[in-house]
């Protein structure tokens, strides 16, 4: 700022000096002009004075000539007419001359006047010049003052700037000194840093060498550990396989202990809608302390039945499924499993097998368990699940998964295994539990449709859901095939007793025959007979490879607790007892004589 101000001031001083010079030039011009004028006036004055003197001389000359003219006149008067003429001429000449003289005088006066005026003018001019000179003097004084003033300010500014820059300079110097100090201190630090860097570099080099060696060592160790591990893994896998085999064996033993064929009884709770009719008193009682017995009150007498398991009327769907769950597991392990719901119409067979939307039964729960079990084993096993669903009505087989419900036949598989198969049966591969839900809904819907087409027969037909589980051991590649048949049997009530005829009677006889055949087969199996009469009905024939040796069967016998169903309840329980008693023997159980369906 100071430098700038200083420059400004310098500029201003220069300007002032320039204007001063201009003024001085103007003054000198004015002076020369006034000198010229004065000189010209003096010249004019001198010329006029010369002229006046000339004129005075001429006048004096003329005046000196006068006596000659008088003489001439006198001479003319005296002498002759020639002289008179000369005289008049002279007179005329005289007049002219006097006229001239007067005009010269006039002129002289005018010139004098002019001189006086030009004197006045020159006097004025001199006054003006003096005034100018005074003004110039004043201006010069002012200018000088101004210059002095500016000079002072300039000095002040220069001084201030100098002091300021001195301060700044001092600061800079200080900074410079400190920097210098620091700079002098830097080299040793730099040197130490350099040595540090060099040592670090060598360390890094050493480290990478060491690291490489360590990595190699670690690699060796890891590969050793891996081979050790894989060895151990092989061991473990072997152990696991043994364990699985043992588990399977133990499971088998457990199921066998419980009985490969188990008969369970579910007592239907008394529902609100059942209470409006007659015969609503409860005749069936269960013993909370004995899970395998139930008592039926008949004509004032209590009759007890011993079964593998009796569910209380309030038993939940989940509780019922808990008894089935081990069979689902063994199906994944490659066993053949059959689950039947047996009982009179309305006793809860469909409820137990299918259940309701909010409270699903064995079918859905079994499949859910199946898929969760498959998910758990996915690291060791891969599984393929397929389902089919058929209905047997009047000894005719129909596909519940195809819309037209075509009749199907059971044939010996041409592959030479001796196993049965149903040509044309729709078999669907299931990938998830959600998928199976849709398939079950289709089967249910088709069963209802066929029912309305054919004399509403749902209670007089057997509905089968067949699930096949094919497993592959991912390690060994060995395969297993498990099968699970979930069967909602036709109502076991004795229709012919109410005097049914024709088609209705034939239907009843067919049901009777197939249920009887089922009872016979189960009884023969439980009794370990050599001949099992599978061929006596379509149902047993179809289920032949799932009911045979090594397979597991659960029969859920559904009974009503109400008095009005007493007859059917007794029949169902007798049927249950018949298939139940055989294997466990008379010592462990109370043996009922008689068998088959109630006559
Ligand atoms: P079935 O198939 O043997 O003819 P359902 O399963 O159709 O008999 O059962 C008849 C009625 O009784 C249905 O409305 C069903 O919901 C009901 N029901 C059966 N068992 C139970 C139970 N344990 N709890 C509640 N309701 C039941
Ligand atoms: Mg039903």
Coordinates of C-alpha atoms and ligand atoms in Angstrom, one line a residue:
X1 CA 0.0 0.0 0.0
X2 CA 2.7 2.3 1.0
X3 CA 4.6 1.6 -2.2
X4 CA 1.5 2.3 -4.2
X5 CA 0.8 5.5 -2.3
X6 CA 4.4 6.5 -2.8
X7 CA 4.0 5.9 -6.5
X8 CA 0.8 7.9 -6.5
X9 CA 2.5 10.8 -4.8
X10 CA 5.4 10.6 -7.2
X11 CA 3.0 10.7 -10.1
X12 CA 1.2 13.7 -8.6
X13 CA 4.5 15.6 -8.1
X14 CA 5.4 14.9 -11.7
X15 CA 2.0 16.2 -12.8
X16 CA 2.5 19.3 -10.7
X17 CA 6.0 19.8 -12.2
X18 CA 4.6 19.4 -15.7
X19 CA 1.8 22.0 -15.0
X20 CA 4.4 24.3 -13.4
X21 CA 6.6 24.1 -16.5
X22 CA 3.5 24.7 -18.7
X23 CA 2.7 27.8 -16.6
X24 CA 6.3 29.0 -16.9
X25 CA 6.2 28.5 -20.7
X26 CA 2.9 30.4 -20.8
X27 CA 4.4 33.2 -18.8
X28 CA 7.5 33.4 -21.0
X29 CA 5.2 33.5 -24.1
X30 CA 3.1 36.2 -22.5
X31 CA 6.2 38.1 -21.7
X32 CA 7.6 37.8 -25.2
X33 CA 4.2 38.8 -26.6
X34 CA 4.0 41.9 -24.5
X35 CA 7.6 42.8 -25.4
X36 CA 6.7 42.5 -29.1
X37 CA 3.7 44.7 -28.6
X38 CA 5.6 47.2 -26.7
X39 CA 8.3 47.2 -29.4
X40 CA 5.7 47.5 -32.1
X41 CA 4.1 50.4 -30.3
X42 CA 7.4 52.1 -29.8
X43 CA 8.1 51.6 -33.5
X44 CA 4.7 53.1 -34.5
X45 CA 5.3 56.0 -32.1
X46 CA 8.7 56.6 -33.5
X47 CA 7.4 56.5 -37.1
X48 CA 4.6 58.9 -36.2
X49 CA 7.0 61.2 -34.4
X50 CA 9.2 61.1 -37.6
X51 CA 6.2 61.9 -39.7
X52 CA 5.1 64.8 -37.4
X53 CA 8.6 66.1 -37.6
X54 CA 8.6 65.8 -41.4
X55 CA 5.3 67.5 -41.6
X56 CA 6.5 70.3 -39.3
X57 CA 9.6 70.7 -41.5
X58 CA 7.4 70.9 -44.6
X59 CA 5.1 73.4 -42.9
X60 CA 8.1 75.5 -41.9
X61 CA 9.3 75.3 -45.5
X62 CA 6.0 76.4 -46.8
X63 CA 5.9 79.1 -44.3
X64 CA 9.3 80.3 -45.4
X65 CA 8.0 80.6 -49.0
X66 CA 5.3 83.2 -48.2
X67 CA 7.1 86.4 -49.0
X68 CA 7.7 85.1 -52.6
X69 CA 4.0 84.8 -53.2
X70 CA 3.3 88.3 -51.8
X71 CA 5.8 89.7 -54.0
X72 CA 4.4 87.8 -57.0
X73 CA 0.9 89.2 -56.1
X74 CA 2.2 92.6 -55.9
X75 CA 4.1 92.0 -59.1
X76 CA 0.9 90.7 -60.7
X77 CA -1.0 93.7 -59.5
X78 CA 1.6 95.8 -60.8
X79 CA 2.9 94.0 -63.6
X80 CA 0.7 92.1 -65.9
X81 CA -2.3 89.8 -66.5
X82 CA 0.2 87.0 -66.7
X83 CA 1.3 87.7 -63.4
X84 CA -2.3 88.0 -62.3
X85 CA -2.8 84.5 -63.6
X86 CA 0.2 83.3 -61.8
X87 CA -1.0 85.0 -58.7
X88 CA -4.4 83.2 -58.9
X89 CA -2.6 80.0 -59.5
X90 CA -0.4 80.7 -56.6
X91 CA -3.4 81.7 -54.5
X92 CA -5.1 78.5 -55.5
X93 CA -1.9 76.6 -54.7
X94 CA -1.8 78.4 -51.5
X95 CA -5.3 77.4 -50.7
X96 CA -4.6 73.8 -51.6
X97 CA -1.5 73.9 -49.4
X98 CA -3.3 75.5 -46.5
X99 CA -6.0 73.0 -47.0
X100 CA -3.4 70.4 -46.9
X101 CA -1.9 71.9 -43.9
X102 CA -5.2 72.0 -42.1
X103 CA -5.8 68.4 -43.1
X104 CA -2.2 67.6 -42.0
X105 CA -3.0 69.3 -38.7
X106 CA -6.1 67.4 -38.5
X107 CA -4.2 64.3 -39.2
X108 CA -1.6 65.2 -36.7
X109 CA -4.2 65.7 -34.1
X110 CA -5.7 62.3 -35.0
X111 CA -2.3 60.8 -34.7
X112 CA -1.7 62.4 -31.4
X113 CA -5.0 61.1 -30.3
X114 CA -4.0 57.7 -31.5
X115 CA -0.7 58.0 -29.7
X116 CA -2.5 58.9 -26.5
X117 CA -4.8 56.0 -26.9
X118 CA -2.1 53.6 -27.7
X119 CA -0.2 55.0 -24.7
X120 CA -3.3 54.3 -22.6
X121 CA -3.5 50.8 -24.2
X122 CA 0.1 50.1 -23.5
X123 CA -0.3 51.4 -20.0
X124 CA -3.3 49.1 -19.6
X125 CA -1.2 46.3 -21.0
X126 CA 1.6 47.0 -18.7
X127 CA -0.9 46.9 -15.8
X128 CA -2.2 43.7 -17.0
X129 CA 1.3 42.3 -17.4
X130 CA 2.1 43.4 -13.9
X131 CA -1.1 41.7 -12.7
X132 CA -0.1 38.6 -14.6
X133 CA 3.3 38.7 -13.2
X134 CA 1.9 39.1 -9.8
X135 CA -0.5 36.2 -10.4
X136 CA 2.4 34.1 -11.8
X137 CA 4.4 35.0 -8.8
X138 CA 1.6 33.9 -6.5
X139 CA 1.1 30.7 -8.5
X140 CA 4.7 30.0 -8.4
X141 CA 4.7 30.5 -4.6
X142 CA 1.7 28.2 -4.3
X143 CA 3.3 25.7 -6.6
X144 CA 6.5 25.8 -4.6
X145 CA 4.5 25.5 -1.4
X146 CA 2.6 22.6 -2.9
X147 CA 5.8 21.0 -4.1
X148 CA 7.3 21.5 -0.6
X149 CA 4.1 20.0 0.9
X150 CA 4.2 17.1 -1.5
X151 CA 7.9 16.6 -0.9
X152 CA 7.2 16.5 2.8
X153 CA 4.4 14.0 2.3
X154 CA 6.6 12.0 0.0
X155 CA 9.3 11.9 2.6
X156 CA 6.8 10.9 5.3
X157 CA 5.4 8.2 3.1
X158 CA 8.9 7.0 2.2
X159 CA 9.8 7.1 5.9
X160 CA 6.6 5.2 6.8
X161 CA 7.2 2.7 4.0
X162 CA 10.8 2.3 5.0
X163 CA 9.8 1.7 8.7
X164 CA 7.1 -0.7 7.6
X165 CA 9.3 -2.6 5.3
X166 CA 11.9 -2.6 8.0
X167 CA 9.5 -4.2 10.3
X168 CA 8.5 -6.7 7.6
X169 CA 12.1 -7.2 6.8
X170 CA 12.8 -7.9 10.5
X171 CA 10.0 -10.4 10.5
X172 CA 11.3 -12.1 7.4
X173 CA 14.7 -12.1 8.8
X174 CA 13.4 -13.7 12.0
X175 CA 11.7 -16.3 10.0
X176 CA 14.7 -16.8 7.9
X177 CA 16.8 -17.3 11.1
X178 CA 14.4 -19.8 12.5
X179 CA 14.2 -21.7 9.2
X180 CA 18.0 -21.6 9.0
X181 CA 18.1 -23.0 12.5
X182 CA 15.6 -25.7 11.6
X183 CA 17.5 -26.5 8.4
X184 CA 20.7 -26.9 10.4
X185 CA 18.8 -29.2 12.7
X186 CA 17.3 -31.2 9.7
X187 CA 20.4 -33.0 8.3
X188 CA 20.9 -35.2 11.5
X189 CA 17.2 -36.1 11.5
X190 CA 17.4 -36.8 7.8
X191 CA 20.5 -38.9 8.4
X192 CA 18.8 -40.9 11.2
X193 CA 15.7 -41.3 9.0
X194 CA 17.9 -42.5 6.2
X195 CA 19.5 -45.1 8.4
X196 CA 16.1 -46.0 9.8
X197 CA 14.8 -46.4 6.2
X198 CA 17.7 -48.5 5.2
X199 CA 17.3 -50.7 8.3
X200 CA 13.6 -51.0 7.6
X201 CA 14.3 -51.9 4.0
X202 CA 16.6 -54.6 5.0
X203 CA 14.1 -55.7 7.6
X204 CA 11.4 -55.9 5.0
X205 CA 13.7 -57.8 2.7
X206 CA 14.5 -60.1 5.6
X207 CA 10.9 -60.3 6.5
X208 CA 9.7 -61.2 3.0
X209 CA 12.4 -63.9 3.0
X210 CA 11.3 -65.0 6.4
X211 CA 7.7 -64.7 5.4
X212 CA 8.2 -66.8 2.3
X213 CA 9.9 -69.4 4.3
X214 CA 7.2 -69.3 6.9
X215 CA 4.5 -69.5 4.2
X216 CA 6.2 -72.5 2.7
X217 CA 6.5 -74.0 6.2
X218 CA 2.8 -73.2 6.8
X219 CA 1.8 -74.6 3.4
X220 CA 3.7 -77.8 4.2
X221 CA 2.0 -77.9 7.6
X222 CA -1.4 -77.2 6.0
X223 CA -1.0 -79.8 3.3
X224 CA 0.1 -82.2 6.0
X225 CA -2.8 -81.2 8.2
X226 CA -5.1 -81.5 5.1
X227 CA -3.9 -85.0 4.3
X228 CA -4.2 -85.8 8.0
X229 CA -7.6 -84.3 8.0
X230 CA -8.7 -86.1 4.9
X231 CA -7.4 -89.3 6.5
X232 CA -9.3 -88.4 9.6
X233 CA -12.3 -87.4 7.5
X234 CA -12.2 -90.8 5.8
X235 CA -12.1 -92.3 9.2
X236 CA -14.9 -90.1 10.3
X237 CA -16.9 -90.8 7.2
X238 CA -16.4 -94.5 7.7
X239 CA -17.4 -94.1 11.4
X240 CA -20.4 -92.0 10.3
X241 CA -21.5 -94.6 7.8
X242 CA -21.1 -97.3 10.5
X243 CA -23.0 -95.0 12.8
X244 CA -25.8 -94.5 10.3
X245 CA -25.9 -98.2 9.7
X246 CA -26.0 -98.7 13.4
X247 CA -28.7 -96.1 13.8
X248 CA -30.7 -97.7 11.1
X249 CA -30.3 -101.0 12.8
X250 CA -31.2 -99.6 16.2
X251 CA -34.1 -97.7 14.7
X252 CA -35.3 -100.9 13.1
X253 CA -34.9 -102.7 16.4
X254 CA -36.8 -99.9 18.1
X255 CA -39.6 -100.0 15.6
X256 CA -39.5 -103.8 15.7
X257 CA -39.7 -103.6 19.5
X258 CA -42.7 -101.4 19.1
X259 CA -43.8 -103.8 16.5
X260 CA -43.3 -103.4 12.7
X261 CA -47.0 -103.2 12.5
X262 CA -48.5 -100.9 15.0
X263 CA -52.1 -100.4 15.7
X264 CA -53.1 -97.1 17.2
X265 CA -56.5 -95.9 18.2
X266 CA -57.8 -92.3 18.0
X267 CA -61.0 -91.5 19.8
X268 CA -62.9 -88.7 18.1
X269 CA -63.8 -85.9 20.5
X270 CA -67.5 -85.2 21.0
X271 CA -68.2 -82.2 18.7
X272 CA -71.0 -79.7 19.2
X273 CA -72.8 -80.9 16.1
X274 CA -72.9 -84.5 17.4
X275 CA -74.7 -83.4 20.6
X276 CA -78.1 -82.5 18.9
X277 CA -78.9 -86.1 18.1
X278 CA -79.9 -89.0 20.2
X279 CA -77.4 -91.5 21.7
X280 CA -75.0 -88.8 22.5
X281 CA -73.8 -90.2 25.8
X282 CA -70.1 -91.2 25.8
X283 CA -69.4 -95.0 26.0
X284 CA -65.7 -95.0 25.2
X285 CA -63.3 -93.9 28.0
X286 CA -59.5 -93.7 27.9
X287 CA -57.1 -94.1 30.8
X288 CA -54.7 -91.3 31.2
X289 CA -52.4 -93.6 33.1
X290 CA -52.4 -96.3 30.5
X291 CA -51.6 -95.2 27.0
X292 CA -52.5 -98.6 25.5
X293 CA -55.9 -99.3 26.8
X294 CA -59.4 -98.1 26.3
X295 CA -62.7 -99.2 27.8
X296 CA -66.1 -99.4 26.1
X297 CA -69.3 -99.5 28.1
X298 CA -71.7 -102.0 26.5
X299 CA -75.0 -103.0 28.0
X300 CA -73.8 -102.0 31.5
X301 CA -70.5 -103.9 31.1
X302 CA -67.1 -102.5 30.6
X303 CA -65.0 -104.0 27.9
X304 CA -61.3 -103.2 27.7
X305 CA -59.2 -103.2 24.6
X306 CA -55.4 -103.3 24.5
X307 CA -53.7 -101.7 21.5
X308 CA -50.2 -100.4 20.8
X309 CA -51.3 -96.8 21.6
X310 CA -54.6 -95.1 22.4
X311 CA -54.9 -91.3 21.9
X312 CA -57.1 -89.3 24.2
X313 CA -60.0 -87.6 22.4
X314 CA -58.3 -84.2 22.9
X315 CA -55.0 -85.4 21.3
X316 CA -53.7 -82.9 18.8
X317 CA -52.8 -83.6 15.2
X318 CA -49.1 -83.0 16.2
X319 CA -49.3 -85.6 19.0
X320 CA -50.7 -88.1 16.5
X321 CA -47.9 -87.3 14.0
X322 CA -45.2 -87.8 16.7
X323 CA -46.1 -91.5 16.6
X324 CA -45.7 -91.5 12.8
X325 CA -42.5 -89.5 12.6
X326 CA -40.0 -92.4 13.0
X327 CA -41.7 -94.1 10.0
X328 CA -41.1 -91.0 7.9
X329 CA -37.5 -91.0 8.9
X330 CA -37.1 -94.7 8.0
X331 CA -38.8 -94.0 4.7
X332 CA -35.9 -91.6 3.9
X333 CA -33.5 -94.3 5.0
X334 CA -35.0 -96.6 2.3
X335 CA -37.8 -98.4 4.1
X336 CA -41.3 -99.1 2.8
X337 CA -44.0 -97.6 5.0
X338 CA -47.8 -97.8 5.1
X339 CA -50.0 -95.7 7.2
X340 CA -53.7 -96.5 7.2
X341 CA -56.7 -94.7 8.7
X342 CA -59.4 -97.2 9.5
X343 CA -62.9 -96.6 10.9
X344 CA -66.5 -95.9 10.2
X345 CA -67.6 -92.9 8.2
X346 CA -67.5 -89.8 10.3
X347 CA -65.0 -91.2 12.8
X348 CA -62.2 -88.8 11.7
X349 CA -60.1 -90.8 9.1
X350 CA -59.9 -87.9 6.7
X351 CA -59.3 -85.5 9.5
X352 CA -56.4 -87.6 10.8
X353 CA -54.8 -88.1 7.3
X354 CA -55.6 -84.8 5.5
X355 CA -56.7 -82.6 8.4
X356 CA -57.9 -79.0 7.9
X357 CA -56.2 -76.0 6.3
X358 CA -55.3 -74.5 9.7
X359 CA -54.6 -77.9 11.3
X360 CA -53.1 -80.3 8.7
X361 CA -53.0 -84.0 9.3
X362 CA -50.4 -86.8 8.8
X363 CA -50.0 -86.4 5.0
X364 CA -48.8 -82.8 5.1
X365 CA -46.8 -83.2 8.4
X366 CA -45.1 -86.3 7.0
X367 CA -44.1 -84.5 3.8
X368 CA -42.9 -81.4 5.7
X369 CA -40.8 -83.6 7.9
X370 CA -39.5 -85.5 4.9
X371 CA -38.3 -82.3 3.2
X372 CA -36.7 -80.8 6.4
X373 CA -34.9 -84.1 6.9
X374 CA -33.7 -84.1 3.3
X375 CA -32.5 -80.5 3.8
X376 CA -30.5 -81.6 6.9
X377 CA -28.9 -84.4 5.0
X378 CA -28.1 -82.5 1.8
X379 CA -24.4 -82.5 2.4
X380 CA -24.2 -86.2 2.5
X381 CA -27.2 -87.3 0.4
X382 CA -29.2 -86.1 -2.5
X383 CA -32.8 -87.1 -2.8
X384 CA -35.5 -87.2 -5.4
X385 CA -39.1 -87.2 -4.2
X386 CA -42.0 -88.3 -6.4
X387 CA -45.7 -88.6 -5.6
X388 CA -48.7 -90.3 -7.1
X389 CA -52.2 -90.6 -5.8
X390 CA -54.9 -93.2 -6.5
X391 CA -58.4 -94.0 -5.4
X392 CA -59.8 -97.5 -5.2
X393 CA -63.5 -97.6 -5.5
X394 CA -65.4 -100.8 -6.1
X395 CA -62.1 -102.5 -6.8
X396 CA -61.4 -100.0 -9.6
X397 CA -58.2 -98.0 -9.5
X398 CA -58.3 -94.3 -10.6
X399 CA -55.5 -91.7 -10.9
X400 CA -56.3 -88.8 -8.6
X401 CA -53.6 -86.6 -10.3
X402 CA -55.0 -86.8 -13.8
X403 CA -58.2 -84.9 -14.6
X404 CA -60.0 -87.6 -16.5
X405 CA -59.6 -90.1 -13.7
X406 CA -58.9 -93.0 -16.1
X407 CA -59.1 -96.5 -14.8
X408 CA -55.7 -98.1 -14.1
X409 CA -54.4 -101.6 -13.9
X410 CA -51.8 -103.2 -11.6
X411 CA -49.3 -105.2 -13.5
X412 CA -46.0 -107.0 -12.8
X413 CA -43.1 -104.8 -13.7
X414 CA -41.6 -106.1 -17.0
X415 CA -38.1 -105.2 -15.6
X416 CA -37.9 -108.7 -14.0
X417 CA -37.8 -107.5 -10.4
X418 CA -41.1 -109.1 -9.8
X419 CA -42.4 -105.8 -8.4
X420 CA -45.8 -104.4 -9.3
X421 CA -46.4 -101.2 -11.2
X422 CA -49.3 -99.3 -12.5
X423 CA -48.9 -98.4 -16.2
X424 CA -50.1 -94.9 -17.0
X425 CA -50.1 -93.6 -13.4
X426 CA -49.1 -90.0 -13.2
X427 CA -46.0 -89.6 -11.1
X428 CA -44.9 -86.1 -10.2
X429 CA -41.4 -85.1 -9.0
X430 CA -41.7 -82.8 -6.0
X431 CA -39.1 -80.2 -5.3
X432 CA -40.5 -78.4 -2.3
X433 CA -43.1 -78.7 0.4
X434 CA -45.1 -75.8 -1.2
X435 CA -45.3 -77.9 -4.4
X436 CA -46.7 -80.9 -2.6
X437 CA -49.4 -78.8 -1.1
X438 CA -50.7 -78.0 -4.6
X439 CA -50.5 -81.7 -5.6
X440 CA -52.5 -82.7 -2.4
X441 CA -55.1 -80.0 -3.3
X442 CA -55.4 -81.4 -6.8
X443 CA -55.9 -85.0 -5.5
X444 CA -58.5 -83.8 -3.0
X445 CA -60.4 -81.8 -5.7
X446 CA -60.4 -84.8 -8.1
X447 CA -61.6 -87.1 -5.4
X448 CA -64.6 -84.8 -4.8
X449 CA -65.3 -84.6 -8.6
X450 CA -65.2 -88.3 -9.1
X451 CA -67.4 -88.6 -6.0
X452 CA -70.1 -86.5 -7.5
X453 CA -69.9 -88.3 -10.8
X454 CA -70.2 -91.7 -9.1
X455 CA -72.9 -91.8 -6.5
X456 CA -70.9 -89.6 -3.9
X457 CA -68.6 -92.4 -2.8
X458 CA -65.8 -90.6 -1.0
X459 CA -66.5 -92.5 2.2
X460 CA -66.8 -95.7 0.2
X461 CA -63.5 -95.5 -1.5
X462 CA -59.9 -95.8 -0.4
X463 CA -57.6 -92.8 -1.1
X464 CA -53.9 -93.5 -1.4
X465 CA -51.0 -91.0 -1.5
X466 CA -47.8 -92.7 -2.5
X467 CA -44.5 -91.0 -1.9
X468 CA -41.3 -92.4 -3.3
X469 CA -37.9 -91.2 -1.9
X470 CA -34.8 -92.0 -3.9
X471 CA -31.6 -91.2 -2.1
X472 CA -28.0 -91.2 -3.4
X473 CA -25.1 -91.2 -0.9
X474 CA -22.9 -88.4 -2.3
X475 CA -19.7 -90.1 -1.0
X476 CA -20.2 -93.7 -2.1
X477 CA -22.9 -93.2 -4.8
X478 CA -25.0 -96.0 -3.3
X479 CA -28.7 -95.6 -3.7
X480 CA -31.8 -96.3 -1.5
X481 CA -35.5 -96.2 -2.4
X482 CA -38.0 -95.6 0.3
X483 CA -41.8 -95.6 -0.1
X484 CA -44.5 -94.2 2.0
X485 CA -48.2 -95.0 1.4
X486 CA -50.7 -92.8 3.2
X487 CA -54.1 -94.5 3.0
X488 CA -57.5 -93.0 3.9
X489 CA -59.6 -96.1 3.9
X490 CA -63.3 -96.4 3.0
X491 CA -65.7 -96.3 5.9
X492 CA -65.8 -99.6 7.7
X493 CA -69.6 -99.5 8.6
X494 CA -71.7 -102.5 7.8
X495 CA -74.0 -101.1 5.2
X496 CA -75.6 -104.4 4.2
X497 CA -76.9 -104.6 7.8
X498 CA -79.4 -101.8 6.9
X499 CA -80.7 -103.9 4.0
X500 CA -78.8 -102.3 1.2
X501 CA -79.4 -103.8 -2.3
X502 CA -78.0 -103.8 -5.8
X503 CA -75.1 -101.4 -6.5
X504 CA -75.1 -100.3 -2.9
X505 CA -74.7 -103.9 -1.7
X506 CA -72.0 -104.6 -4.2
X507 CA -70.1 -101.5 -3.1
X508 CA -70.5 -102.6 0.6
X509 CA -69.3 -106.1 -0.2
X510 CA -66.3 -104.8 -2.1
X511 CA -65.4 -102.5 0.8
X512 CA -65.9 -105.4 3.2
X513 CA -63.7 -107.7 1.1
X514 CA -60.9 -105.2 0.8
X515 CA -60.9 -104.3 4.5
X516 CA -61.1 -107.9 5.4
X517 CA -58.2 -108.7 3.0
X518 CA -56.2 -105.9 4.6
X519 CA -56.9 -107.2 8.1
X520 CA -55.8 -110.7 6.9
X521 CA -52.6 -109.4 5.4
X522 CA -51.7 -107.5 8.4
X523 CA -52.5 -110.3 10.7
X524 CA -50.5 -112.7 8.6
X525 CA -47.6 -110.3 8.6
X526 CA -47.7 -109.8 12.3
X527 CA -47.9 -113.5 12.8
X528 CA -44.9 -113.9 10.4
X529 CA -46.9 -116.3 8.2
X530 CA -45.2 -117.8 5.2
X531 CA -48.1 -117.0 2.9
X532 CA -49.4 -113.4 2.9
X533 CA -52.7 -113.1 1.0
X534 CA -51.9 -109.9 -0.9
X535 CA -53.9 -110.9 -4.0
X536 CA -57.3 -110.9 -2.2
X537 CA -57.9 -107.2 -2.9
X538 CA -56.7 -104.4 -5.2
X539 CA -55.7 -102.5 -2.1
X540 CA -53.4 -105.2 -0.7
X541 CA -52.2 -106.2 -4.1
X542 CA -51.2 -102.6 -4.9
X543 CA -49.5 -102.2 -1.5
X544 CA -47.8 -105.6 -1.7
X545 CA -44.2 -104.3 -1.8
X546 CA -45.0 -101.8 1.0
X547 CA -46.6 -104.2 3.3
X548 CA -44.1 -107.1 2.9
X549 CA -41.2 -108.1 5.0
X550 CA -39.0 -105.4 6.4
X551 CA -41.6 -102.7 5.8
X552 CA -43.4 -100.8 8.5
X553 CA -47.1 -100.3 9.0
X554 CA -49.2 -98.2 11.2
X555 CA -52.9 -98.6 11.4
X556 CA -54.8 -95.7 13.0
X557 CA -58.2 -97.0 14.1
X558 CA -60.6 -94.2 14.4
X559 CA -63.6 -94.6 16.8
X560 CA -66.5 -92.5 17.9
X561 CA -67.0 -92.3 21.6
X562 CA -70.8 -91.8 21.3
X563 CA -73.4 -94.4 22.3
X564 CA -75.1 -94.3 19.0
X565 CA -71.9 -95.5 17.2
X566 CA -71.3 -98.2 19.8
X567 CA -71.8 -101.1 17.4
X568 CA -69.3 -99.8 14.8
X569 CA -66.9 -98.7 17.5
X570 CA -66.9 -102.3 18.9
X571 CA -66.4 -103.6 15.4
X572 CA -63.5 -101.3 14.7
X573 CA -61.8 -102.1 18.0
X574 CA -62.3 -105.8 17.4
X575 CA -60.6 -105.4 14.0
X576 CA -57.8 -103.5 15.7
X577 CA -57.4 -106.1 18.3
X578 CA -57.3 -108.9 15.7
X579 CA -54.3 -107.4 14.0
X580 CA -52.7 -106.3 17.2
X581 CA -52.8 -109.3 19.3
X582 CA -50.9 -111.8 17.2
X583 CA -47.2 -110.9 17.6
X584 CA -47.2 -109.8 21.2
X585 CA -48.6 -113.1 22.4
X586 CA -51.1 -114.1 25.1
X587 CA -48.7 -113.5 28.0
X588 CA -48.3 -109.8 27.2
X589 CA -51.8 -109.2 26.0
X590 CA -55.3 -110.1 26.6
X591 CA -56.3 -112.2 23.7
X592 CA -59.6 -111.8 22.1
X593 CA -61.0 -114.8 20.3
X594 CA -62.7 -114.3 16.9
X595 CA -61.5 -112.0 14.1
X596 CA -62.1 -110.2 10.9
X597 CA -64.8 -107.7 10.4
X598 CA -67.8 -107.9 12.6
X599 CA -70.3 -110.2 11.0
Ligands
LIG1 P1 -64.2 -89.8 8.0 O1 -63.2 -89.3 7.0 O2 -63.8 -90.8 8.8 O3 -65.5 -90.0 7.4 P2 -63.9 -87.1 8.8 O4 -62.5 -87.0 9.0 O5 -64.5 -86.5 7.7 O6 -64.4 -88.5 9.0 O7 -64.6 -86.4 10.2 C1 -65.9 -86.0 10.3 C2 -66.0 -84.7 10.9 O8 -65.5 -84.7 12.3 C3 -65.3 -83.7 10.2 O9 -66.0 -82.5 10.2 C4 -64.0 -83.5 11.0 O10 -63.5 -82.2 10.9 C5 -64.5 -83.8 12.4 N1 -63.4 -84.4 13.2 C6 -62.9 -85.7 13.1 N2 -62.0 -85.9 14.0 C7 -61.8 -84.7 14.7 C8 -60.9 -84.3 15.8 N3 -60.0 -85.2 16.3 N4 -61.0 -83.1 16.2 C9 -62.0 -82.3 15.7 N5 -62.8 -82.6 14.7 C10 -62.7 -83.8 14.2
LIG2 MG1 -63.3 -89.4 5.0

